Amino acid sequence: MVEFSNCFETTKTTNAEPEKFQRLLRIDYRMQRSDNVYSIYVSHLESDFSSATIKDFVNRYKDQKLVYIPRKKVTSIYSGYSIYENYLDDTEELIAINIDYIYSISYEKTPSAFIYTKTYKKLLDMAKKFTKCQLYKDLKVSTPKIYPCDLKDGTCSNFYIDYEGFKLEFSYSTGLEVEEKSFNKLLKKDEKYKDFFEKHDDGRLSRYLKFFEKYEV
């Protein structure tokens, strides 16, 4: 069983965080009959949504074995095989954990929304660059919405820059390209739009736009 007092004494506390960040309580939890350690994030422990602290957690649950805590969903953005950054989802759910299997308790600072991540800023730069091109002017589309397009198992690697139905898709594995549905719709609309795309040696058109470099984050 983990020594709660040691966890508390070895963890550094911080002063007030910038408004766009939220300090979370991170509980590393070793599942029963498994060597894997899972991270559970808690943003508050009370109904008044006060911030979770290690000291409060220890004092509250030190005499209990099974506890119910409000786990906060944290989405990880992947770059290759490494986590690039995290951001908070609005989802929160109660989860039961056995105190005996807590591996460690620490603080975690996580962006409270996707718009505060470095990935979002990179996508915004791409969106601004697109507004300067001829295709953007021809399509007469407006300011885009930017959002993740896959959230499988709490991880994300693909994103959309959505100009009211015309979507650019960014992936860490393939870079920036036009979403397939938007691509097909555009080519059916007018032959002239074919000029905006790269062509393979065998004559096939790539969904990559000619005037965009392949971004690396």
Tab-separated table of N, CA and C in Angstrom, residues 77-203:
chain	number	residue	atom	x	y	z
A	77	ILE	N	-2.990	14.399	-27.169
A	77	ILE	CA	-2.705	14.624	-28.584
A	77	ILE	C	-1.385	13.914	-28.903
A	78	TYR	N	-1.434	13.006	-29.863
A	78	TYR	CA	-0.263	12.201	-30.173
A	78	TYR	C	0.501	12.734	-31.377
A	79	SER	N	1.822	12.716	-31.269
A	79	SER	CA	2.705	13.027	-32.386
A	79	SER	C	3.610	11.809	-32.559
A	80	GLY	N	3.330	11.012	-33.573
A	80	GLY	CA	4.061	9.759	-33.707
A	80	GLY	C	3.651	8.827	-32.586
A	81	TYR	N	4.629	8.398	-31.802
A	81	TYR	CA	4.335	7.495	-30.692
A	81	TYR	C	4.421	8.206	-29.344
A	82	SER	N	4.624	9.512	-29.364
A	82	SER	CA	4.770	10.271	-28.123
A	82	SER	C	3.597	11.223	-27.928
A	83	ILE	N	3.268	11.481	-26.660
A	83	ILE	CA	2.226	12.452	-26.366
A	83	ILE	C	2.800	13.849	-26.567
A	84	TYR	N	2.160	14.630	-27.419
A	84	TYR	CA	2.619	15.989	-27.699
A	84	TYR	C	2.116	16.951	-26.641
A	85	GLU	N	0.843	16.840	-26.291
A	85	GLU	CA	0.263	17.682	-25.252
A	85	GLU	C	-1.102	17.122	-24.853
A	86	ASN	N	-1.626	17.611	-23.751
A	86	ASN	CA	-2.936	17.187	-23.260
A	86	ASN	C	-3.895	18.361	-23.201
A	87	TYR	N	-5.178	18.076	-23.268
A	87	TYR	CA	-6.176	19.104	-22.979
A	87	TYR	C	-7.391	18.457	-22.343
A	88	LEU	N	-8.123	19.246	-21.578
A	88	LEU	CA	-9.258	18.731	-20.823
A	88	LEU	C	-10.515	18.629	-21.664
A	89	ASP	N	-11.180	17.525	-21.521
A	89	ASP	CA	-12.518	17.362	-22.072
A	89	ASP	C	-13.497	17.792	-20.979
A	90	ASP	N	-14.713	18.175	-21.364
A	90	ASP	CA	-15.710	18.576	-20.362
A	90	ASP	C	-16.277	17.391	-19.594
A	91	THR	N	-15.999	16.197	-20.093
A	91	THR	CA	-16.567	14.992	-19.487
A	91	THR	C	-15.979	14.725	-18.107
A	92	GLU	N	-16.841	14.348	-17.181
A	92	GLU	CA	-16.405	13.966	-15.839
A	92	GLU	C	-17.301	12.838	-15.357
A	93	GLU	N	-16.711	11.861	-14.704
A	93	GLU	CA	-17.490	10.726	-14.225
A	93	GLU	C	-16.908	10.211	-12.922
A	94	LEU	N	-17.781	9.630	-12.100
A	94	LEU	CA	-17.327	9.030	-10.847
A	94	LEU	C	-16.657	7.698	-11.143
A	95	ILE	N	-15.564	7.440	-10.458
A	95	ILE	CA	-14.864	6.180	-10.623
A	95	ILE	C	-14.472	5.659	-9.239
A	96	ALA	N	-14.557	4.346	-9.061
A	96	ALA	CA	-14.176	3.727	-7.792
A	96	ALA	C	-12.737	3.248	-7.888
A	97	ILE	N	-11.923	3.584	-6.916
A	97	ILE	CA	-10.545	3.097	-6.888
A	97	ILE	C	-10.238	2.505	-5.519
A	98	ASN	N	-9.369	1.508	-5.522
A	98	ASN	CA	-8.913	0.868	-4.296
A	98	ASN	C	-7.633	1.551	-3.846
A	99	ILE	N	-7.647	2.106	-2.648
A	99	ILE	CA	-6.492	2.847	-2.131
A	99	ILE	C	-5.208	2.020	-2.174
A	100	ASP	N	-5.336	0.699	-2.013
A	100	ASP	CA	-4.150	-0.165	-1.976
A	100	ASP	C	-3.356	-0.129	-3.271
A	101	TYR	N	-4.007	0.259	-4.387
A	101	TYR	CA	-3.350	0.189	-5.684
A	101	TYR	C	-2.921	1.558	-6.216
A	102	ILE	N	-2.954	2.575	-5.369
A	102	ILE	CA	-2.436	3.882	-5.788
A	102	ILE	C	-0.910	3.810	-5.834
A	103	TYR	N	-0.352	4.206	-6.978
A	103	TYR	CA	1.090	4.136	-7.187
A	103	TYR	C	1.769	5.438	-6.759
A	104	SER	N	1.151	6.578	-7.099
A	104	SER	CA	1.674	7.881	-6.677
A	104	SER	C	0.599	8.941	-6.875
A	105	ILE	N	0.788	10.074	-6.194
A	105	ILE	CA	-0.119	11.221	-6.325
A	105	ILE	C	0.733	12.452	-6.600
A	106	SER	N	0.348	13.236	-7.606
A	106	SER	CA	1.128	14.423	-7.953
A	106	SER	C	0.201	15.461	-8.569
A	107	TYR	N	0.772	16.630	-8.886
A	107	TYR	CA	0.005	17.680	-9.552
A	107	TYR	C	0.298	17.677	-11.044
A	108	GLU	N	-0.684	18.025	-11.808
A	108	GLU	CA	-0.548	18.089	-13.262
A	108	GLU	C	-1.181	19.389	-13.739
A	109	LYS	N	-0.480	20.135	-14.592
A	109	LYS	CA	-1.043	21.350	-15.179
A	109	LYS	C	-1.419	21.037	-16.626
A	110	THR	N	-2.673	21.173	-16.949
A	110	THR	CA	-3.186	20.805	-18.263
A	110	THR	C	-3.994	21.942	-18.845
A	111	PRO	N	-3.823	22.243	-20.147
A	111	PRO	CA	-4.692	23.253	-20.768
A	111	PRO	C	-6.158	22.898	-20.560
A	112	SER	N	-6.967	23.884	-20.208
A	112	SER	CA	-8.368	23.617	-19.871
A	112	SER	C	-9.252	23.511	-21.099
A	113	ALA	N	-8.717	23.791	-22.290
A	113	ALA	CA	-9.503	23.650	-23.513
A	113	ALA	C	-8.552	23.497	-24.696
A	114	PHE	N	-9.057	22.933	-25.748
A	114	PHE	CA	-8.240	22.690	-26.932
A	114	PHE	C	-7.659	23.978	-27.514
A	115	ILE	N	-8.398	25.083	-27.404
A	115	ILE	CA	-7.948	26.336	-28.020
A	115	ILE	C	-6.705	26.917	-27.357
A	116	TYR	N	-6.303	26.383	-26.223
A	116	TYR	CA	-5.102	26.870	-25.556
A	116	TYR	C	-3.878	26.000	-25.843
A	117	THR	N	-4.035	24.979	-26.677
A	117	THR	CA	-2.915	24.093	-26.961
A	117	THR	C	-2.056	24.640	-28.105
A	118	LYS	N	-0.825	24.169	-28.167
A	118	LYS	CA	0.084	24.563	-29.247
A	118	LYS	C	-0.426	24.045	-30.587
A	119	THR	N	-1.052	22.890	-30.572
A	119	THR	CA	-1.597	22.321	-31.802
A	119	THR	C	-2.647	23.239	-32.400
A	120	TYR	N	-3.530	23.770	-31.552
A	120	TYR	CA	-4.582	24.667	-32.043
A	120	TYR	C	-3.959	25.907	-32.695
A	121	LYS	N	-2.943	26.473	-32.073
A	121	LYS	CA	-2.287	27.665	-32.620
A	121	LYS	C	-1.640	27.350	-33.974
A	122	LYS	N	-1.078	26.143	-34.087
A	122	LYS	CA	-0.472	25.735	-35.357
A	122	LYS	C	-1.542	25.613	-36.443
A	123	LEU	N	-2.681	25.021	-36.075
A	123	LEU	CA	-3.782	24.881	-37.022
A	123	LEU	C	-4.348	26.240	-37.414
A	124	LEU	N	-4.384	27.160	-36.464
A	124	LEU	CA	-4.871	28.505	-36.749
A	124	LEU	C	-3.958	29.210	-37.746
A	125	ASP	N	-2.660	28.998	-37.615
A	125	ASP	CA	-1.704	29.568	-38.568
A	125	ASP	C	-1.942	29.008	-39.971
A	126	MET	N	-2.235	27.710	-40.045
A	126	MET	CA	-2.542	27.097	-41.341
A	126	MET	C	-3.799	27.713	-41.940
A	127	ALA	N	-4.805	27.913	-41.086
A	127	ALA	CA	-6.076	28.481	-41.543
A	127	ALA	C	-5.872	29.891	-42.093
A	128	LYS	N	-5.049	30.691	-41.418
A	128	LYS	CA	-4.771	32.054	-41.868
A	128	LYS	C	-4.041	32.051	-43.200
A	129	LYS	N	-3.137	31.099	-43.357
A	129	LYS	CA	-2.399	30.996	-44.614
A	129	LYS	C	-3.352	30.661	-45.765
A	130	PHE	N	-4.322	29.794	-45.487
A	130	PHE	CA	-5.280	29.389	-46.521
A	130	PHE	C	-6.139	30.570	-46.983
A	131	THR	N	-6.460	31.483	-46.079
A	131	THR	CA	-7.311	32.624	-46.446
A	131	THR	C	-6.634	33.553	-47.463
A	132	LYS	N	-5.337	33.398	-47.666
A	132	LYS	CA	-4.617	34.255	-48.600
A	132	LYS	C	-4.520	33.641	-49.994
A	133	CYS	N	-5.016	32.408	-50.142
A	133	CYS	CA	-4.865	31.728	-51.426
A	133	CYS	C	-6.074	31.963	-52.336
A	134	GLN	N	-5.891	31.677	-53.629
A	134	GLN	CA	-6.943	31.904	-54.615
A	134	GLN	C	-8.128	30.961	-54.424
A	135	LEU	N	-7.853	29.729	-54.010
A	135	LEU	CA	-8.935	28.764	-53.810
A	135	LEU	C	-9.909	29.255	-52.748
A	136	TYR	N	-9.367	29.819	-51.678
A	136	TYR	CA	-10.222	30.377	-50.612
A	136	TYR	C	-11.127	31.479	-51.169
A	137	LYS	N	-10.556	32.336	-52.005
A	137	LYS	CA	-11.331	33.442	-52.591
A	137	LYS	C	-12.394	32.919	-53.550
A	138	ASP	N	-12.039	31.887	-54.330
A	138	ASP	CA	-13.001	31.312	-55.286
A	138	ASP	C	-14.180	30.659	-54.577
A	139	LEU	N	-13.898	29.999	-53.465
A	139	LEU	CA	-14.955	29.269	-52.753
A	139	LEU	C	-15.840	30.185	-51.913
A	140	LYS	N	-15.328	31.385	-51.631
A	140	LYS	CA	-16.079	32.355	-50.822
A	140	LYS	C	-16.539	31.751	-49.491
A	141	VAL	N	-15.615	31.068	-48.821
A	141	VAL	CA	-15.942	30.480	-47.523
A	141	VAL	C	-15.547	31.449	-46.408
A	142	SER	N	-16.108	31.222	-45.224
A	142	SER	CA	-15.889	32.154	-44.115
A	142	SER	C	-14.840	31.613	-43.135
A	143	THR	N	-14.717	32.305	-42.021
A	143	THR	CA	-13.759	31.926	-40.983
A	143	THR	C	-14.023	30.501	-40.508
A	144	PRO	N	-12.994	29.686	-40.369
A	144	PRO	CA	-13.213	28.266	-40.055
A	144	PRO	C	-13.404	27.970	-38.571
A	145	LYS	N	-13.953	26.786	-38.323
A	145	LYS	CA	-13.962	26.207	-36.988
A	145	LYS	C	-12.866	25.151	-36.968
A	146	ILE	N	-12.173	25.047	-35.841
A	146	ILE	CA	-11.082	24.082	-35.727
A	146	ILE	C	-11.400	23.125	-34.592
A	147	TYR	N	-11.334	21.816	-34.885
A	147	TYR	CA	-11.681	20.847	-33.851
A	147	TYR	C	-11.039	19.490	-34.156
A	148	PRO	N	-10.868	18.665	-33.146
A	148	PRO	CA	-10.343	17.309	-33.366
A	148	PRO	C	-11.355	16.476	-34.137
A	149	CYS	N	-10.887	15.613	-35.016
A	149	CYS	CA	-11.815	14.777	-35.769
A	149	CYS	C	-11.769	13.321	-35.345
A	150	ASP	N	-10.900	12.965	-34.420
A	150	ASP	CA	-10.957	11.628	-33.843
A	150	ASP	C	-10.561	11.692	-32.377
A	151	LEU	N	-11.309	11.005	-31.560
A	151	LEU	CA	-11.043	10.961	-30.117
A	151	LEU	C	-11.185	9.519	-29.639
A	152	LYS	N	-10.505	8.615	-30.291
A	152	LYS	CA	-10.610	7.208	-29.934
A	152	LYS	C	-9.752	6.902	-28.707
A	153	ASP	N	-10.370	6.278	-27.718
A	153	ASP	CA	-9.669	5.873	-26.496
A	153	ASP	C	-8.965	7.041	-25.820
A	154	GLY	N	-9.553	8.230	-25.911
A	154	GLY	CA	-8.984	9.386	-25.228
A	154	GLY	C	-7.743	9.961	-25.859
A	155	THR	N	-7.445	9.576	-27.104
A	155	THR	CA	-6.281	10.136	-27.789
A	155	THR	C	-6.711	10.775	-29.100
A	156	CYS	N	-5.878	11.669	-29.593
A	156	CYS	CA	-6.225	12.400	-30.822
A	156	CYS	C	-4.972	12.643	-31.650
A	157	SER	N	-5.079	12.436	-32.965
A	157	SER	CA	-3.952	12.734	-33.849
A	157	SER	C	-4.389	13.430	-35.132
A	158	ASN	N	-5.706	13.507	-35.390
A	158	ASN	CA	-6.215	14.160	-36.594
A	158	ASN	C	-7.142	15.318	-36.234
A	159	PHE	N	-7.081	16.387	-37.060
A	159	PHE	CA	-7.857	17.593	-36.770
A	159	PHE	C	-8.467	18.156	-38.050
A	160	TYR	N	-9.585	18.835	-37.899
A	160	TYR	CA	-10.241	19.490	-39.023
A	160	TYR	C	-10.132	21.007	-38.911
A	161	ILE	N	-9.880	21.647	-40.049
A	161	ILE	CA	-10.070	23.080	-40.196
A	161	ILE	C	-11.270	23.200	-41.131
A	162	ASP	N	-12.428	23.520	-40.595
A	162	ASP	CA	-13.698	23.418	-41.312
A	162	ASP	C	-14.194	24.795	-41.747
A	163	TYR	N	-14.191	25.030	-43.073
A	163	TYR	CA	-14.717	26.271	-43.639
A	163	TYR	C	-16.140	26.023	-44.127
A	164	GLU	N	-17.065	25.868	-43.208
A	164	GLU	CA	-18.479	25.632	-43.534
A	164	GLU	C	-18.663	24.520	-44.561
A	165	GLY	N	-18.117	23.365	-44.273
A	165	GLY	CA	-18.295	22.226	-45.167
A	165	GLY	C	-17.079	21.873	-45.986
A	166	PHE	N	-16.254	22.857	-46.320
A	166	PHE	CA	-14.979	22.574	-46.975
A	166	PHE	C	-13.938	22.382	-45.879
A	167	LYS	N	-13.407	21.172	-45.787
A	167	LYS	CA	-12.553	20.860	-44.647
A	167	LYS	C	-11.116	20.535	-45.061
A	168	LEU	N	-10.190	21.144	-44.340
A	168	LEU	CA	-8.792	20.730	-44.414
A	168	LEU	C	-8.549	19.802	-43.226
A	169	GLU	N	-7.804	18.747	-43.468
A	169	GLU	CA	-7.551	17.758	-42.422
A	169	GLU	C	-6.059	17.689	-42.127
A	170	PHE	N	-5.713	17.780	-40.846
A	170	PHE	CA	-4.311	17.692	-40.449
A	170	PHE	C	-4.092	16.410	-39.662
A	171	SER	N	-3.067	15.655	-40.061
A	171	SER	CA	-2.697	14.435	-39.357
A	171	SER	C	-1.196	14.445	-39.136
A	172	TYR	N	-0.749	13.925	-37.982
A	172	TYR	CA	0.689	13.873	-37.729
A	172	TYR	C	1.395	12.933	-38.688
A	173	SER	N	0.677	11.960	-39.230
A	173	SER	CA	1.307	10.980	-40.126
A	173	SER	C	1.348	11.450	-41.577
A	174	THR	N	0.331	12.213	-42.012
A	174	THR	CA	0.261	12.611	-43.428
A	174	THR	C	0.409	14.106	-43.668
A	175	GLY	N	0.340	14.931	-42.622
A	175	GLY	CA	0.423	16.376	-42.808
A	175	GLY	C	-0.938	16.980	-43.089
A	176	LEU	N	-0.977	18.009	-43.930
A	176	LEU	CA	-2.211	18.740	-44.217
A	176	LEU	C	-2.746	18.383	-45.595
A	177	GLU	N	-4.033	18.075	-45.661
A	177	GLU	CA	-4.673	17.753	-46.927
A	177	GLU	C	-6.149	18.099	-46.858
A	178	VAL	N	-6.823	18.027	-48.016
A	178	VAL	CA	-8.252	18.292	-48.053
A	178	VAL	C	-8.999	17.014	-47.686
A	179	GLU	N	-9.965	17.136	-46.809
A	179	GLU	CA	-10.771	15.987	-46.400
A	179	GLU	C	-11.406	15.347	-47.635
A	180	GLU	N	-11.483	14.034	-47.653
A	180	GLU	CA	-11.879	13.293	-48.859
A	180	GLU	C	-13.247	13.712	-49.403
A	181	LYS	N	-14.223	13.874	-48.535
A	181	LYS	CA	-15.570	14.260	-48.977
A	181	LYS	C	-15.546	15.643	-49.632
A	182	SER	N	-14.833	16.588	-49.024
A	182	SER	CA	-14.721	17.934	-49.589
A	182	SER	C	-13.954	17.909	-50.903
A	183	PHE	N	-12.933	17.059	-50.963
A	183	PHE	CA	-12.100	16.928	-52.158
A	183	PHE	C	-12.937	16.453	-53.349
A	184	ASN	N	-13.698	15.391	-53.150
A	184	ASN	CA	-14.522	14.841	-54.229
A	184	ASN	C	-15.604	15.829	-54.672
A	185	LYS	N	-16.202	16.501	-53.714
A	185	LYS	CA	-17.247	17.483	-54.022
A	185	LYS	C	-16.681	18.641	-54.838
A	186	LEU	N	-15.473	19.054	-54.493
A	186	LEU	CA	-14.841	20.177	-55.184
A	186	LEU	C	-14.505	19.816	-56.627
A	187	LEU	N	-13.980	18.615	-56.846
A	187	LEU	CA	-13.596	18.208	-58.199
A	187	LEU	C	-14.811	18.036	-59.115
A	188	LYS	N	-15.934	17.641	-58.535
A	188	LYS	CA	-17.162	17.494	-59.325
A	188	LYS	C	-17.758	18.859	-59.670
A	189	LYS	N	-17.457	19.838	-58.842
A	189	LYS	CA	-18.043	21.169	-59.024
A	189	LYS	C	-17.501	21.881	-60.249
A	190	ASP	N	-16.181	21.788	-60.454
A	190	ASP	CA	-15.588	22.533	-61.571
A	190	ASP	C	-14.210	21.955	-61.884
A	191	GLU	N	-13.920	21.774	-63.162
A	191	GLU	CA	-12.640	21.222	-63.600
A	191	GLU	C	-11.449	22.086	-63.172
A	192	LYS	N	-11.672	23.398	-63.062
A	192	LYS	CA	-10.550	24.303	-62.774
A	192	LYS	C	-9.928	24.031	-61.407
A	193	TYR	N	-10.699	23.422	-60.491
A	193	TYR	CA	-10.180	23.190	-59.148
A	193	TYR	C	-9.098	22.111	-59.106
A	194	LYS	N	-9.007	21.316	-60.204
A	194	LYS	CA	-7.970	20.290	-60.257
A	194	LYS	C	-6.574	20.907	-60.244
A	195	ASP	N	-6.486	22.149	-60.714
A	195	ASP	CA	-5.185	22.811	-60.793
A	195	ASP	C	-4.596	23.116	-59.414
A	196	PHE	N	-5.429	23.078	-58.385
A	196	PHE	CA	-4.947	23.421	-57.048
A	196	PHE	C	-4.270	22.250	-56.332
A	197	PHE	N	-4.330	21.054	-56.927
A	197	PHE	CA	-3.831	19.868	-56.238
A	197	PHE	C	-2.603	19.276	-56.907
A	198	GLU	N	-1.816	18.574	-56.132
A	198	GLU	CA	-0.634	17.892	-56.648
A	198	GLU	C	-1.057	16.663	-57.442
A	199	LYS	N	-0.279	16.349	-58.490
A	199	LYS	CA	-0.602	15.200	-59.325
A	199	LYS	C	0.527	14.173	-59.238
A	200	HIS	N	0.138	12.902	-59.081
A	200	HIS	CA	1.119	11.811	-59.049
A	200	HIS	C	1.595	11.498	-60.463
A	201	ASP	N	2.681	10.727	-60.539
A	201	ASP	CA	3.233	10.357	-61.839
A	201	ASP	C	2.239	9.554	-62.682
A	202	ASP	N	1.376	8.791	-62.026
A	202	ASP	CA	0.408	7.974	-62.764
A	202	ASP	C	-0.861	8.749	-63.125
A	203	GLY	N	-0.888	10.066	-62.823
A	203	GLY	CA	-2.017	10.901	-63.205
A	203	GLY	C	-3.048	11.129	-62.111
